[in-house]
Amino acid sequence: MNTTILTITGSDGTGGSGVQADIRFISELGGVAVSAITSITVQNTLGIQEFYDLPAPVVRQQVEAIVNDLQPQVVKIGLLRSIEVVEAVVDVLKKYKPNQIIYAPVLKSTRGDQLVSPKVYDAISRLLIPMCTVVLEPSDLPIGPRRHGHANQLASALAFYLSHGERLDEAMLHARAYLNQLPASYADGNSRSEELYNQFLSAVETYFGRYSDVAFYAEQLNVSPRYLGQVTRRIADRSPKSIIDERITTEIALLLTKTNKPLKEIAMQFGFSSQAHLSRYFKKQKGLSPSLYKQALQKI
C-alpha cells in the first residue's frame, strides 16, 4: 500500500519545479502525492515574472484539510514566502506530528532571483527547521549540470523512499541514484525562445521599413509583447524596441550617406510624421542630427 506524501510549496506553471513537479515526480516513482499551495507564480521557461502569495489562513486550511482526511506521514516543504505562512504551517504540523518532514529551501530561482527575504528565512530557521527530519543542502545534490528543479526533485525522491520505511542514509542513496539516471533535459520544458528570437529578427528585416511598433511584431509571432521582451533580453540582453530601432536607424544612415534622397523623402518612406520627427528620432539613436551625421562621415 502506497504512503501518501504531502507537498507544501509554490506552483510552477512549466512543471519543472514546485507543486506540479512534486506530483509528477512522486507519481512517476509510484507514490501518492497530495498538495497545499503557498504561492501562485506567473512564470515560463524564461523565469518568474510575478508572485501571488496566498494568505496564511488559506494555506492553513489547505494543510488541515489534507492532514485531517488523508493523514500523510511524510511532508515535503518548499517555497514559503511570508512569516505568517511559516507560522501557520509550523502550527499545523506541531499538532499533527507527521513521521517525516523534509525541507528543501527555495531561496533563489535558477536564474539567481531572490525568492525569500532574510526575515522570512530567519523565521524558517527558528520555527520550521528544528522540526525537520531533513533539511537539504547544496552539497546533497548530485554533481552534473544542475537543472531547473533539481533540489525539488531530490526532496521528492527522498520523501518517496522515506515513506517506504527506509533509513535516511538508504533513502538519500536511492534518491540520488534515481536523479542521476534522469535525462539532463528532464525538467527543462520546451522553450521556443531561440527559435522565436530568430523569427523576430527575420520579421524585423522584412517589416522594419513600415513598422516600428513592438506590438506589431509580437502579433506576427503570435506572442505577447511582454514575452517577446523576455526572449530578447535573455538572448541578446536588449529590448525588442532597441533592436527594431537599430535596424531602422542603420537603414536611414545608409540612405543619408549612399544616396541623394532628401530628408523629407526619407521621413515619408519610414512613416515619420515630418522631417523634424525623423531628425529627433535619428539624433536620439545616433547622438547627432542627420545633417551633422552626414557631415561627420564625409570628413572621415
PDB file of C-alpha atoms in Angstrom:
ATOM      1  CA  MET A   1       0.000   0.000   0.000  1.00  0.00           C
ATOM      2  CA  ASN A   2       1.404   3.403  -1.001  1.00  0.00           C
ATOM      3  CA  THR A   3       2.016   6.023   1.683  1.00  0.00           C
ATOM      4  CA  THR A   4       0.618   9.473   0.936  1.00  0.00           C
ATOM      5  CA  ILE A   5       3.139  12.321   0.687  1.00  0.00           C
ATOM      6  CA  LEU A   6       2.066  15.934   1.283  1.00  0.00           C
ATOM      7  CA  THR A   7       3.948  18.681  -0.550  1.00  0.00           C
ATOM      8  CA  ILE A   8       3.613  22.263   0.690  1.00  0.00           C
ATOM      9  CA  THR A   9       5.120  24.702  -1.792  1.00  0.00           C
ATOM     10  CA  GLY A  10       4.503  27.159  -4.623  1.00  0.00           C
ATOM     11  CA  SER A  11       3.296  26.484  -8.134  1.00  0.00           C
ATOM     12  CA  ASP A  12       5.369  26.393 -11.315  1.00  0.00           C
ATOM     13  CA  GLY A  13       3.315  26.502 -14.484  1.00  0.00           C
ATOM     14  CA  THR A  14       6.163  24.995 -16.515  1.00  0.00           C
ATOM     15  CA  GLY A  15       6.028  21.819 -14.409  1.00  0.00           C
ATOM     16  CA  GLY A  16       9.785  21.973 -13.870  1.00  0.00           C
ATOM     17  CA  SER A  17       9.583  22.695 -10.156  1.00  0.00           C
ATOM     18  CA  GLY A  18       7.020  23.474  -7.466  1.00  0.00           C
ATOM     19  CA  VAL A  19       3.883  21.530  -6.692  1.00  0.00           C
ATOM     20  CA  GLN A  20       3.366  20.364 -10.270  1.00  0.00           C
ATOM     21  CA  ALA A  21       6.828  18.805 -10.383  1.00  0.00           C
ATOM     22  CA  ASP A  22       6.364  17.185  -6.963  1.00  0.00           C
ATOM     23  CA  ILE A  23       3.161  15.496  -8.000  1.00  0.00           C
ATOM     24  CA  ARG A  24       4.653  14.351 -11.292  1.00  0.00           C
ATOM     25  CA  PHE A  25       7.890  13.116  -9.730  1.00  0.00           C
ATOM     26  CA  ILE A  26       6.337  11.273  -6.793  1.00  0.00           C
ATOM     27  CA  SER A  27       3.761   9.699  -9.093  1.00  0.00           C
ATOM     28  CA  GLU A  28       6.452   8.526 -11.522  1.00  0.00           C
ATOM     29  CA  LEU A  29       8.200   6.801  -8.612  1.00  0.00           C
ATOM     30  CA  GLY A  30       4.946   5.075  -7.726  1.00  0.00           C
ATOM     31  CA  GLY A  31       3.905   7.199  -4.756  1.00  0.00           C
ATOM     32  CA  VAL A  32       0.739   9.129  -3.946  1.00  0.00           C
ATOM     33  CA  ALA A  33       1.113  12.913  -3.776  1.00  0.00           C
ATOM     34  CA  VAL A  34      -1.247  15.473  -2.250  1.00  0.00           C
ATOM     35  CA  SER A  35      -0.569  19.192  -2.054  1.00  0.00           C
ATOM     36  CA  ALA A  36      -1.073  22.584  -0.447  1.00  0.00           C
ATOM     37  CA  ILE A  37      -0.071  25.647  -2.475  1.00  0.00           C
ATOM     38  CA  THR A  38       1.649  28.603  -0.823  1.00  0.00           C
ATOM     39  CA  SER A  39       2.245  30.879  -3.825  1.00  0.00           C
ATOM     40  CA  ILE A  40       0.987  31.098  -7.369  1.00  0.00           C
ATOM     41  CA  THR A  41       3.678  32.179  -9.799  1.00  0.00           C
ATOM     42  CA  VAL A  42       3.495  33.717 -13.224  1.00  0.00           C
ATOM     43  CA  GLN A  43       6.419  32.080 -14.978  1.00  0.00           C
ATOM     44  CA  ASN A  44       7.665  30.273 -18.035  1.00  0.00           C
ATOM     45  CA  THR A  45      10.978  28.802 -19.113  1.00  0.00           C
ATOM     46  CA  LEU A  46      12.455  32.319 -19.119  1.00  0.00           C
ATOM     47  CA  GLY A  47      11.846  32.784 -15.396  1.00  0.00           C
ATOM     48  CA  ILE A  48       9.375  34.107 -12.832  1.00  0.00           C
ATOM     49  CA  GLN A  49       7.546  37.343 -13.623  1.00  0.00           C
ATOM     50  CA  GLU A  50       5.123  37.675 -10.698  1.00  0.00           C
ATOM     51  CA  PHE A  51       4.235  36.138  -7.340  1.00  0.00           C
ATOM     52  CA  TYR A  52       0.764  35.927  -5.857  1.00  0.00           C
ATOM     53  CA  ASP A  53       1.294  34.704  -2.310  1.00  0.00           C
ATOM     54  CA  LEU A  54      -1.728  33.038  -0.747  1.00  0.00           C
ATOM     55  CA  PRO A  55      -2.851  34.332   2.665  1.00  0.00           C
ATOM     56  CA  ALA A  56      -1.722  32.304   5.680  1.00  0.00           C
ATOM     57  CA  PRO A  57      -5.304  31.262   6.631  1.00  0.00           C
ATOM     58  CA  VAL A  58      -5.798  29.801   3.135  1.00  0.00           C
ATOM     59  CA  VAL A  59      -2.551  27.850   3.361  1.00  0.00           C
ATOM     60  CA  ARG A  60      -3.507  26.618   6.827  1.00  0.00           C
ATOM     61  CA  GLN A  61      -6.922  25.468   5.609  1.00  0.00           C
ATOM     62  CA  GLN A  62      -5.361  23.552   2.722  1.00  0.00           C
ATOM     63  CA  VAL A  63      -2.918  21.737   5.008  1.00  0.00           C
ATOM     64  CA  GLU A  64      -5.541  20.989   7.665  1.00  0.00           C
ATOM     65  CA  ALA A  65      -7.985  19.658   5.083  1.00  0.00           C
ATOM     66  CA  ILE A  66      -5.366  17.187   3.829  1.00  0.00           C
ATOM     67  CA  VAL A  67      -3.934  16.044   7.155  1.00  0.00           C
ATOM     68  CA  ASN A  68      -7.346  15.575   8.774  1.00  0.00           C
ATOM     69  CA  ASP A  69      -8.596  13.421   5.937  1.00  0.00           C
ATOM     70  CA  LEU A  70      -5.647  11.655   4.303  1.00  0.00           C
ATOM     71  CA  GLN A  71      -3.140  11.673   7.191  1.00  0.00           C
ATOM     72  CA  PRO A  72       0.114  11.797   5.201  1.00  0.00           C
ATOM     73  CA  GLN A  73       3.050  10.657   7.306  1.00  0.00           C
ATOM     74  CA  VAL A  74       5.682  12.306   5.095  1.00  0.00           C
ATOM     75  CA  VAL A  75       5.596  16.057   4.431  1.00  0.00           C
ATOM     76  CA  LYS A  76       7.836  17.869   1.947  1.00  0.00           C
ATOM     77  CA  ILE A  77       8.095  21.659   2.250  1.00  0.00           C
ATOM     78  CA  GLY A  78       9.442  24.051  -0.345  1.00  0.00           C
ATOM     79  CA  LEU A  79       8.571  27.688  -1.028  1.00  0.00           C
ATOM     80  CA  LEU A  80       7.380  29.712   1.987  1.00  0.00           C
ATOM     81  CA  ARG A  81       7.417  33.464   1.351  1.00  0.00           C
ATOM     82  CA  SER A  82       5.858  35.048   4.440  1.00  0.00           C
ATOM     83  CA  ILE A  83       6.361  34.794   8.194  1.00  0.00           C
ATOM     84  CA  GLU A  84       2.625  34.266   8.654  1.00  0.00           C
ATOM     85  CA  VAL A  85       2.639  31.265   6.302  1.00  0.00           C
ATOM     86  CA  VAL A  86       5.678  29.804   8.082  1.00  0.00           C
ATOM     87  CA  GLU A  87       3.882  30.152  11.417  1.00  0.00           C
ATOM     88  CA  ALA A  88       0.681  28.605  10.051  1.00  0.00           C
ATOM     89  CA  VAL A  89       2.465  25.584   8.570  1.00  0.00           C
ATOM     90  CA  VAL A  90       4.527  25.048  11.724  1.00  0.00           C
ATOM     91  CA  ASP A  91       1.441  25.289  13.933  1.00  0.00           C
ATOM     92  CA  VAL A  92      -0.472  22.647  11.972  1.00  0.00           C
ATOM     93  CA  LEU A  93       2.493  20.271  11.795  1.00  0.00           C
ATOM     94  CA  LYS A  94       3.159  20.612  15.530  1.00  0.00           C
ATOM     95  CA  LYS A  95      -0.376  19.456  16.224  1.00  0.00           C
ATOM     96  CA  TYR A  96      -0.346  16.710  13.631  1.00  0.00           C
ATOM     97  CA  LYS A  97       3.222  15.382  14.129  1.00  0.00           C
ATOM     98  CA  PRO A  98       3.966  13.563  10.834  1.00  0.00           C
ATOM     99  CA  ASN A  99       6.729  10.957  10.901  1.00  0.00           C
ATOM    100  CA  GLN A 100       8.975  12.775   8.429  1.00  0.00           C
ATOM    101  CA  ILE A 101       9.312  16.464   7.478  1.00  0.00           C
ATOM    102  CA  ILE A 102      11.655  17.312   4.608  1.00  0.00           C
ATOM    103  CA  TYR A 103      12.547  20.928   3.917  1.00  0.00           C
ATOM    104  CA  ALA A 104      14.073  21.822   0.555  1.00  0.00           C
ATOM    105  CA  PRO A 105      14.976  25.524   0.850  1.00  0.00           C
ATOM    106  CA  VAL A 106      13.695  27.564  -2.072  1.00  0.00           C
ATOM    107  CA  LEU A 107      15.528  30.849  -1.574  1.00  0.00           C
ATOM    108  CA  LYS A 108      16.664  31.760  -5.087  1.00  0.00           C
ATOM    109  CA  SER A 109      15.459  30.919  -8.559  1.00  0.00           C
ATOM    110  CA  THR A 110      17.617  29.014 -11.044  1.00  0.00           C
ATOM    111  CA  ARG A 111      18.484  32.408 -12.547  1.00  0.00           C
ATOM    112  CA  GLY A 112      19.575  33.833  -9.182  1.00  0.00           C
ATOM    113  CA  ASP A 113      16.497  35.907  -8.313  1.00  0.00           C
ATOM    114  CA  GLN A 114      15.875  36.255  -4.556  1.00  0.00           C
ATOM    115  CA  LEU A 115      12.593  34.497  -3.726  1.00  0.00           C
ATOM    116  CA  VAL A 116      12.568  34.659   0.089  1.00  0.00           C
ATOM    117  CA  SER A 117      13.525  37.630   2.243  1.00  0.00           C
ATOM    118  CA  PRO A 118      16.082  37.286   5.080  1.00  0.00           C
ATOM    119  CA  LYS A 119      13.354  37.954   7.671  1.00  0.00           C
ATOM    120  CA  VAL A 120      11.248  35.081   6.376  1.00  0.00           C
ATOM    121  CA  TYR A 121      14.227  32.728   6.302  1.00  0.00           C
ATOM    122  CA  ASP A 122      15.034  33.738   9.878  1.00  0.00           C
ATOM    123  CA  ALA A 123      11.518  32.614  10.858  1.00  0.00           C
ATOM    124  CA  ILE A 124      12.047  29.356   8.938  1.00  0.00           C
ATOM    125  CA  SER A 125      15.336  28.781  10.753  1.00  0.00           C
ATOM    126  CA  ARG A 126      13.795  29.400  14.179  1.00  0.00           C
ATOM    127  CA  LEU A 127      10.436  27.715  13.770  1.00  0.00           C
ATOM    128  CA  LEU A 128      10.477  25.147  10.985  1.00  0.00           C
ATOM    129  CA  ILE A 129      13.997  23.737  10.669  1.00  0.00           C
ATOM    130  CA  PRO A 130      14.141  22.384  14.251  1.00  0.00           C
ATOM    131  CA  MET A 131      11.087  20.242  13.423  1.00  0.00           C
ATOM    132  CA  CYS A 132      12.517  18.772  10.231  1.00  0.00           C
ATOM    133  CA  THR A 133      13.865  15.287   9.698  1.00  0.00           C
ATOM    134  CA  VAL A 134      15.916  16.503   6.750  1.00  0.00           C
ATOM    135  CA  VAL A 135      16.987  19.940   5.535  1.00  0.00           C
ATOM    136  CA  LEU A 136      18.585  19.645   2.117  1.00  0.00           C
ATOM    137  CA  GLU A 137      21.856  21.467   1.489  1.00  0.00           C
ATOM    138  CA  PRO A 138      23.513  22.243  -1.866  1.00  0.00           C
ATOM    139  CA  SER A 139      26.085  19.547  -1.072  1.00  0.00           C
ATOM    140  CA  ASP A 140      23.289  16.958  -1.083  1.00  0.00           C
ATOM    141  CA  LEU A 141      22.680  17.458  -4.776  1.00  0.00           C
ATOM    142  CA  PRO A 142      24.311  15.113  -7.260  1.00  0.00           C
ATOM    143  CA  ILE A 143      27.138  16.727  -9.328  1.00  0.00           C
ATOM    144  CA  GLY A 144      26.296  17.300 -13.056  1.00  0.00           C
ATOM    145  CA  PRO A 145      24.946  20.097 -14.682  1.00  0.00           C
ATOM    146  CA  ARG A 146      22.187  21.020 -12.240  1.00  0.00           C
ATOM    147  CA  ARG A 147      18.856  21.556 -13.916  1.00  0.00           C
ATOM    148  CA  HIS A 148      15.798  23.573 -13.044  1.00  0.00           C
ATOM    149  CA  GLY A 149      14.035  21.976 -10.070  1.00  0.00           C
ATOM    150  CA  HIS A 150      16.978  19.692  -9.181  1.00  0.00           C
ATOM    151  CA  ALA A 151      16.716  20.267  -5.404  1.00  0.00           C
ATOM    152  CA  ASN A 152      12.960  19.898  -5.661  1.00  0.00           C
ATOM    153  CA  GLN A 153      13.341  16.541  -7.394  1.00  0.00           C
ATOM    154  CA  LEU A 154      15.824  15.274  -4.814  1.00  0.00           C
ATOM    155  CA  ALA A 155      13.477  16.183  -1.969  1.00  0.00           C
ATOM    156  CA  SER A 156      10.544  14.474  -3.698  1.00  0.00           C
ATOM    157  CA  ALA A 157      12.549  11.305  -4.306  1.00  0.00           C
ATOM    158  CA  LEU A 158      13.789  11.355  -0.723  1.00  0.00           C
ATOM    159  CA  ALA A 159      10.224  11.735   0.535  1.00  0.00           C
ATOM    160  CA  PHE A 160       9.159   8.743  -1.543  1.00  0.00           C
ATOM    161  CA  TYR A 161      11.879   6.427  -0.227  1.00  0.00           C
ATOM    162  CA  LEU A 162      11.391   7.590   3.364  1.00  0.00           C
ATOM    163  CA  SER A 163       7.671   6.899   3.013  1.00  0.00           C
ATOM    164  CA  HIS A 164       8.597   3.271   2.367  1.00  0.00           C
ATOM    165  CA  GLY A 165      10.348   2.979   5.701  1.00  0.00           C
ATOM    166  CA  GLU A 166      13.931   3.310   4.520  1.00  0.00           C
ATOM    167  CA  ARG A 167      16.584   4.765   6.806  1.00  0.00           C
ATOM    168  CA  LEU A 168      17.688   8.291   5.921  1.00  0.00           C
ATOM    169  CA  ASP A 169      21.061   7.184   4.525  1.00  0.00           C
ATOM    170  CA  GLU A 170      19.423   4.498   2.377  1.00  0.00           C
ATOM    171  CA  ALA A 171      16.711   6.863   1.173  1.00  0.00           C
ATOM    172  CA  MET A 172      19.271   9.538   0.246  1.00  0.00           C
ATOM    173  CA  LEU A 173      21.360   6.978  -1.641  1.00  0.00           C
ATOM    174  CA  HIS A 174      18.355   5.750  -3.625  1.00  0.00           C
ATOM    175  CA  ALA A 175      17.084   9.294  -4.256  1.00  0.00           C
ATOM    176  CA  ARG A 176      20.417  10.489  -5.628  1.00  0.00           C
ATOM    177  CA  ALA A 177      20.791   7.374  -7.763  1.00  0.00           C
ATOM    178  CA  TYR A 178      17.333   7.953  -9.236  1.00  0.00           C
ATOM    179  CA  LEU A 179      18.147  11.573 -10.105  1.00  0.00           C
ATOM    180  CA  ASN A 180      21.417  10.586 -11.732  1.00  0.00           C
ATOM    181  CA  GLN A 181      19.663   8.349 -14.223  1.00  0.00           C
ATOM    182  CA  LEU A 182      17.259  11.063 -15.383  1.00  0.00           C
ATOM    183  CA  PRO A 183      17.979  12.781 -18.718  1.00  0.00           C
ATOM    184  CA  ALA A 184      19.617  16.198 -18.428  1.00  0.00           C
ATOM    185  CA  SER A 185      16.576  17.795 -20.077  1.00  0.00           C
ATOM    186  CA  TYR A 186      14.080  16.214 -17.653  1.00  0.00           C
ATOM    187  CA  ALA A 187      12.650  19.492 -16.312  1.00  0.00           C
ATOM    188  CA  ASP A 188      13.783  21.956 -18.950  1.00  0.00           C
ATOM    189  CA  GLY A 189      10.460  22.283 -20.735  1.00  0.00           C
ATOM    190  CA  ASN A 190      10.260  23.026 -24.447  1.00  0.00           C
ATOM    191  CA  SER A 191      11.351  26.629 -24.625  1.00  0.00           C
ATOM    192  CA  ARG A 192      10.970  28.194 -28.066  1.00  0.00           C
ATOM    193  CA  SER A 193      12.987  31.262 -27.128  1.00  0.00           C
ATOM    194  CA  GLU A 194      15.917  30.841 -29.538  1.00  0.00           C
ATOM    195  CA  GLU A 195      13.630  29.925 -32.425  1.00  0.00           C
ATOM    196  CA  LEU A 196      11.370  32.858 -31.626  1.00  0.00           C
ATOM    197  CA  TYR A 197      14.318  35.239 -31.403  1.00  0.00           C
ATOM    198  CA  ASN A 198      15.458  34.249 -34.884  1.00  0.00           C
ATOM    199  CA  GLN A 199      11.908  34.616 -36.189  1.00  0.00           C
ATOM    200  CA  PHE A 200      11.756  38.075 -34.654  1.00  0.00           C
ATOM    201  CA  LEU A 201      14.992  39.137 -36.362  1.00  0.00           C
ATOM    202  CA  SER A 202      13.639  37.825 -39.655  1.00  0.00           C
ATOM    203  CA  ALA A 203      10.388  39.740 -39.164  1.00  0.00           C
ATOM    204  CA  VAL A 204      12.292  42.940 -38.375  1.00  0.00           C
ATOM    205  CA  GLU A 205      14.286  42.523 -41.576  1.00  0.00           C
ATOM    206  CA  THR A 206      11.039  42.124 -43.522  1.00  0.00           C
ATOM    207  CA  TYR A 207       8.961  44.892 -41.956  1.00  0.00           C
ATOM    208  CA  PHE A 208      11.327  47.496 -40.459  1.00  0.00           C
ATOM    209  CA  GLY A 209      10.647  49.902 -43.301  1.00  0.00           C
ATOM    210  CA  ARG A 210       6.963  50.043 -42.418  1.00  0.00           C
ATOM    211  CA  TYR A 211       6.554  49.090 -38.754  1.00  0.00           C
ATOM    212  CA  SER A 212       8.439  50.093 -35.619  1.00  0.00           C
ATOM    213  CA  ASP A 213       5.882  49.034 -33.013  1.00  0.00           C
ATOM    214  CA  VAL A 214       6.833  46.043 -30.834  1.00  0.00           C
ATOM    215  CA  ALA A 215       3.161  45.043 -30.652  1.00  0.00           C
ATOM    216  CA  PHE A 216       3.093  44.545 -34.430  1.00  0.00           C
ATOM    217  CA  TYR A 217       5.994  42.078 -34.331  1.00  0.00           C
ATOM    218  CA  ALA A 218       4.566  40.275 -31.306  1.00  0.00           C
ATOM    219  CA  GLU A 219       1.296  39.848 -33.202  1.00  0.00           C
ATOM    220  CA  GLN A 220       3.116  38.465 -36.236  1.00  0.00           C
ATOM    221  CA  LEU A 221       4.825  35.896 -33.995  1.00  0.00           C
ATOM    222  CA  ASN A 222       1.624  35.111 -32.062  1.00  0.00           C
ATOM    223  CA  VAL A 223       3.093  36.002 -28.652  1.00  0.00           C
ATOM    224  CA  SER A 224       2.587  38.838 -26.193  1.00  0.00           C
ATOM    225  CA  PRO A 225       4.895  41.883 -26.318  1.00  0.00           C
ATOM    226  CA  ARG A 226       5.958  41.058 -22.775  1.00  0.00           C
ATOM    227  CA  TYR A 227       7.072  37.552 -23.701  1.00  0.00           C
ATOM    228  CA  LEU A 228       8.907  38.838 -26.755  1.00  0.00           C
ATOM    229  CA  GLY A 229      10.751  41.243 -24.466  1.00  0.00           C
ATOM    230  CA  GLN A 230      11.708  38.413 -22.115  1.00  0.00           C
ATOM    231  CA  VAL A 231      13.122  36.452 -25.037  1.00  0.00           C
ATOM    232  CA  THR A 232      15.224  39.274 -26.481  1.00  0.00           C
ATOM    233  CA  ARG A 233      16.563  40.257 -23.070  1.00  0.00           C
ATOM    234  CA  ARG A 234      17.517  36.694 -22.238  1.00  0.00           C
ATOM    235  CA  ILE A 235      19.275  36.020 -25.535  1.00  0.00           C
ATOM    236  CA  ALA A 236      20.648  39.436 -26.520  1.00  0.00           C
ATOM    237  CA  ASP A 237      20.254  41.476 -23.316  1.00  0.00           C
ATOM    238  CA  ARG A 238      18.292  44.024 -25.326  1.00  0.00           C
ATOM    239  CA  SER A 239      14.690  45.114 -25.654  1.00  0.00           C
ATOM    240  CA  PRO A 240      12.741  44.387 -28.861  1.00  0.00           C
ATOM    241  CA  LYS A 241      12.342  48.128 -29.397  1.00  0.00           C
ATOM    242  CA  SER A 242      16.103  48.734 -29.341  1.00  0.00           C
ATOM    243  CA  ILE A 243      16.609  46.001 -31.950  1.00  0.00           C
ATOM    244  CA  ILE A 244      13.917  47.459 -34.213  1.00  0.00           C
ATOM    245  CA  ASP A 245      15.228  51.000 -33.766  1.00  0.00           C
ATOM    246  CA  GLU A 246      18.786  49.945 -34.547  1.00  0.00           C
ATOM    247  CA  ARG A 247      17.704  48.343 -37.823  1.00  0.00           C
ATOM    248  CA  ILE A 248      15.687  51.405 -38.840  1.00  0.00           C
ATOM    249  CA  THR A 249      18.498  53.783 -37.889  1.00  0.00           C
ATOM    250  CA  THR A 250      21.069  51.730 -39.790  1.00  0.00           C
ATOM    251  CA  GLU A 251      18.969  51.937 -42.939  1.00  0.00           C
ATOM    252  CA  ILE A 252      18.381  55.681 -42.550  1.00  0.00           C
ATOM    253  CA  ALA A 253      22.119  56.217 -42.095  1.00  0.00           C
ATOM    254  CA  LEU A 254      22.764  54.186 -45.226  1.00  0.00           C
ATOM    255  CA  LEU A 255      20.328  56.298 -47.249  1.00  0.00           C
ATOM    256  CA  LEU A 256      21.849  59.516 -45.909  1.00  0.00           C
ATOM    257  CA  THR A 257      25.363  58.549 -46.924  1.00  0.00           C
ATOM    258  CA  LYS A 258      24.834  56.448 -50.046  1.00  0.00           C
ATOM    259  CA  THR A 259      22.001  58.273 -51.807  1.00  0.00           C
ATOM    260  CA  ASN A 260      20.923  61.828 -52.555  1.00  0.00           C
ATOM    261  CA  LYS A 261      17.401  61.370 -51.218  1.00  0.00           C
ATOM    262  CA  PRO A 262      16.112  64.462 -49.391  1.00  0.00           C
ATOM    263  CA  LEU A 263      15.470  64.039 -45.678  1.00  0.00           C
ATOM    264  CA  LYS A 264      11.785  64.770 -46.207  1.00  0.00           C
ATOM    265  CA  GLU A 265      11.526  61.855 -48.646  1.00  0.00           C
ATOM    266  CA  ILE A 266      13.328  59.506 -46.256  1.00  0.00           C
ATOM    267  CA  ALA A 267      10.965  60.573 -43.465  1.00  0.00           C
ATOM    268  CA  MET A 268       7.944  59.733 -45.643  1.00  0.00           C
ATOM    269  CA  GLN A 269       9.481  56.396 -46.623  1.00  0.00           C
ATOM    270  CA  PHE A 270       9.749  55.284 -42.996  1.00  0.00           C
ATOM    271  CA  GLY A 271       6.405  56.642 -41.896  1.00  0.00           C
ATOM    272  CA  PHE A 272       7.624  59.589 -39.815  1.00  0.00           C
ATOM    273  CA  SER A 273       5.099  62.387 -39.410  1.00  0.00           C
ATOM    274  CA  SER A 274       7.592  65.008 -40.536  1.00  0.00           C
ATOM    275  CA  GLN A 275      11.218  65.709 -41.343  1.00  0.00           C
ATOM    276  CA  ALA A 276      11.623  67.134 -37.831  1.00  0.00           C
ATOM    277  CA  HIS A 277      10.238  63.920 -36.347  1.00  0.00           C
ATOM    278  CA  LEU A 278      12.829  61.891 -38.250  1.00  0.00           C
ATOM    279  CA  SER A 279      15.613  64.249 -37.127  1.00  0.00           C
ATOM    280  CA  ARG A 280      14.643  63.899 -33.456  1.00  0.00           C
ATOM    281  CA  TYR A 281      14.439  60.117 -33.772  1.00  0.00           C
ATOM    282  CA  PHE A 282      17.806  59.833 -35.541  1.00  0.00           C
ATOM    283  CA  LYS A 283      19.552  62.124 -33.042  1.00  0.00           C
ATOM    284  CA  LYS A 284      18.207  60.070 -30.158  1.00  0.00           C
ATOM    285  CA  GLN A 285      19.656  56.909 -31.697  1.00  0.00           C
ATOM    286  CA  LYS A 286      22.954  58.239 -33.043  1.00  0.00           C
ATOM    287  CA  GLY A 287      23.644  61.301 -30.912  1.00  0.00           C
ATOM    288  CA  LEU A 288      23.797  63.510 -33.999  1.00  0.00           C
ATOM    289  CA  SER A 289      21.237  65.093 -36.279  1.00  0.00           C
ATOM    290  CA  PRO A 290      21.046  63.594 -39.795  1.00  0.00           C
ATOM    291  CA  SER A 291      22.873  66.547 -41.325  1.00  0.00           C
ATOM    292  CA  LEU A 292      25.691  66.525 -38.760  1.00  0.00           C
ATOM    293  CA  TYR A 293      25.976  62.745 -39.051  1.00  0.00           C
ATOM    294  CA  LYS A 294      26.368  63.054 -42.820  1.00  0.00           C
ATOM    295  CA  GLN A 295      28.978  65.810 -42.427  1.00  0.00           C
ATOM    296  CA  ALA A 296      30.930  63.760 -39.892  1.00  0.00           C
ATOM    297  CA  LEU A 297      31.135  60.787 -42.264  1.00  0.00           C
ATOM    298  CA  GLN A 298      32.249  62.995 -45.149  1.00  0.00           C
ATOM    299  CA  LYS A 299      35.208  64.192 -43.082  1.00  0.00           C
ATOM    300  CA  ILE A 300      36.438  60.641 -42.465  1.00  0.00           C
TER     301      ILE A 300
END
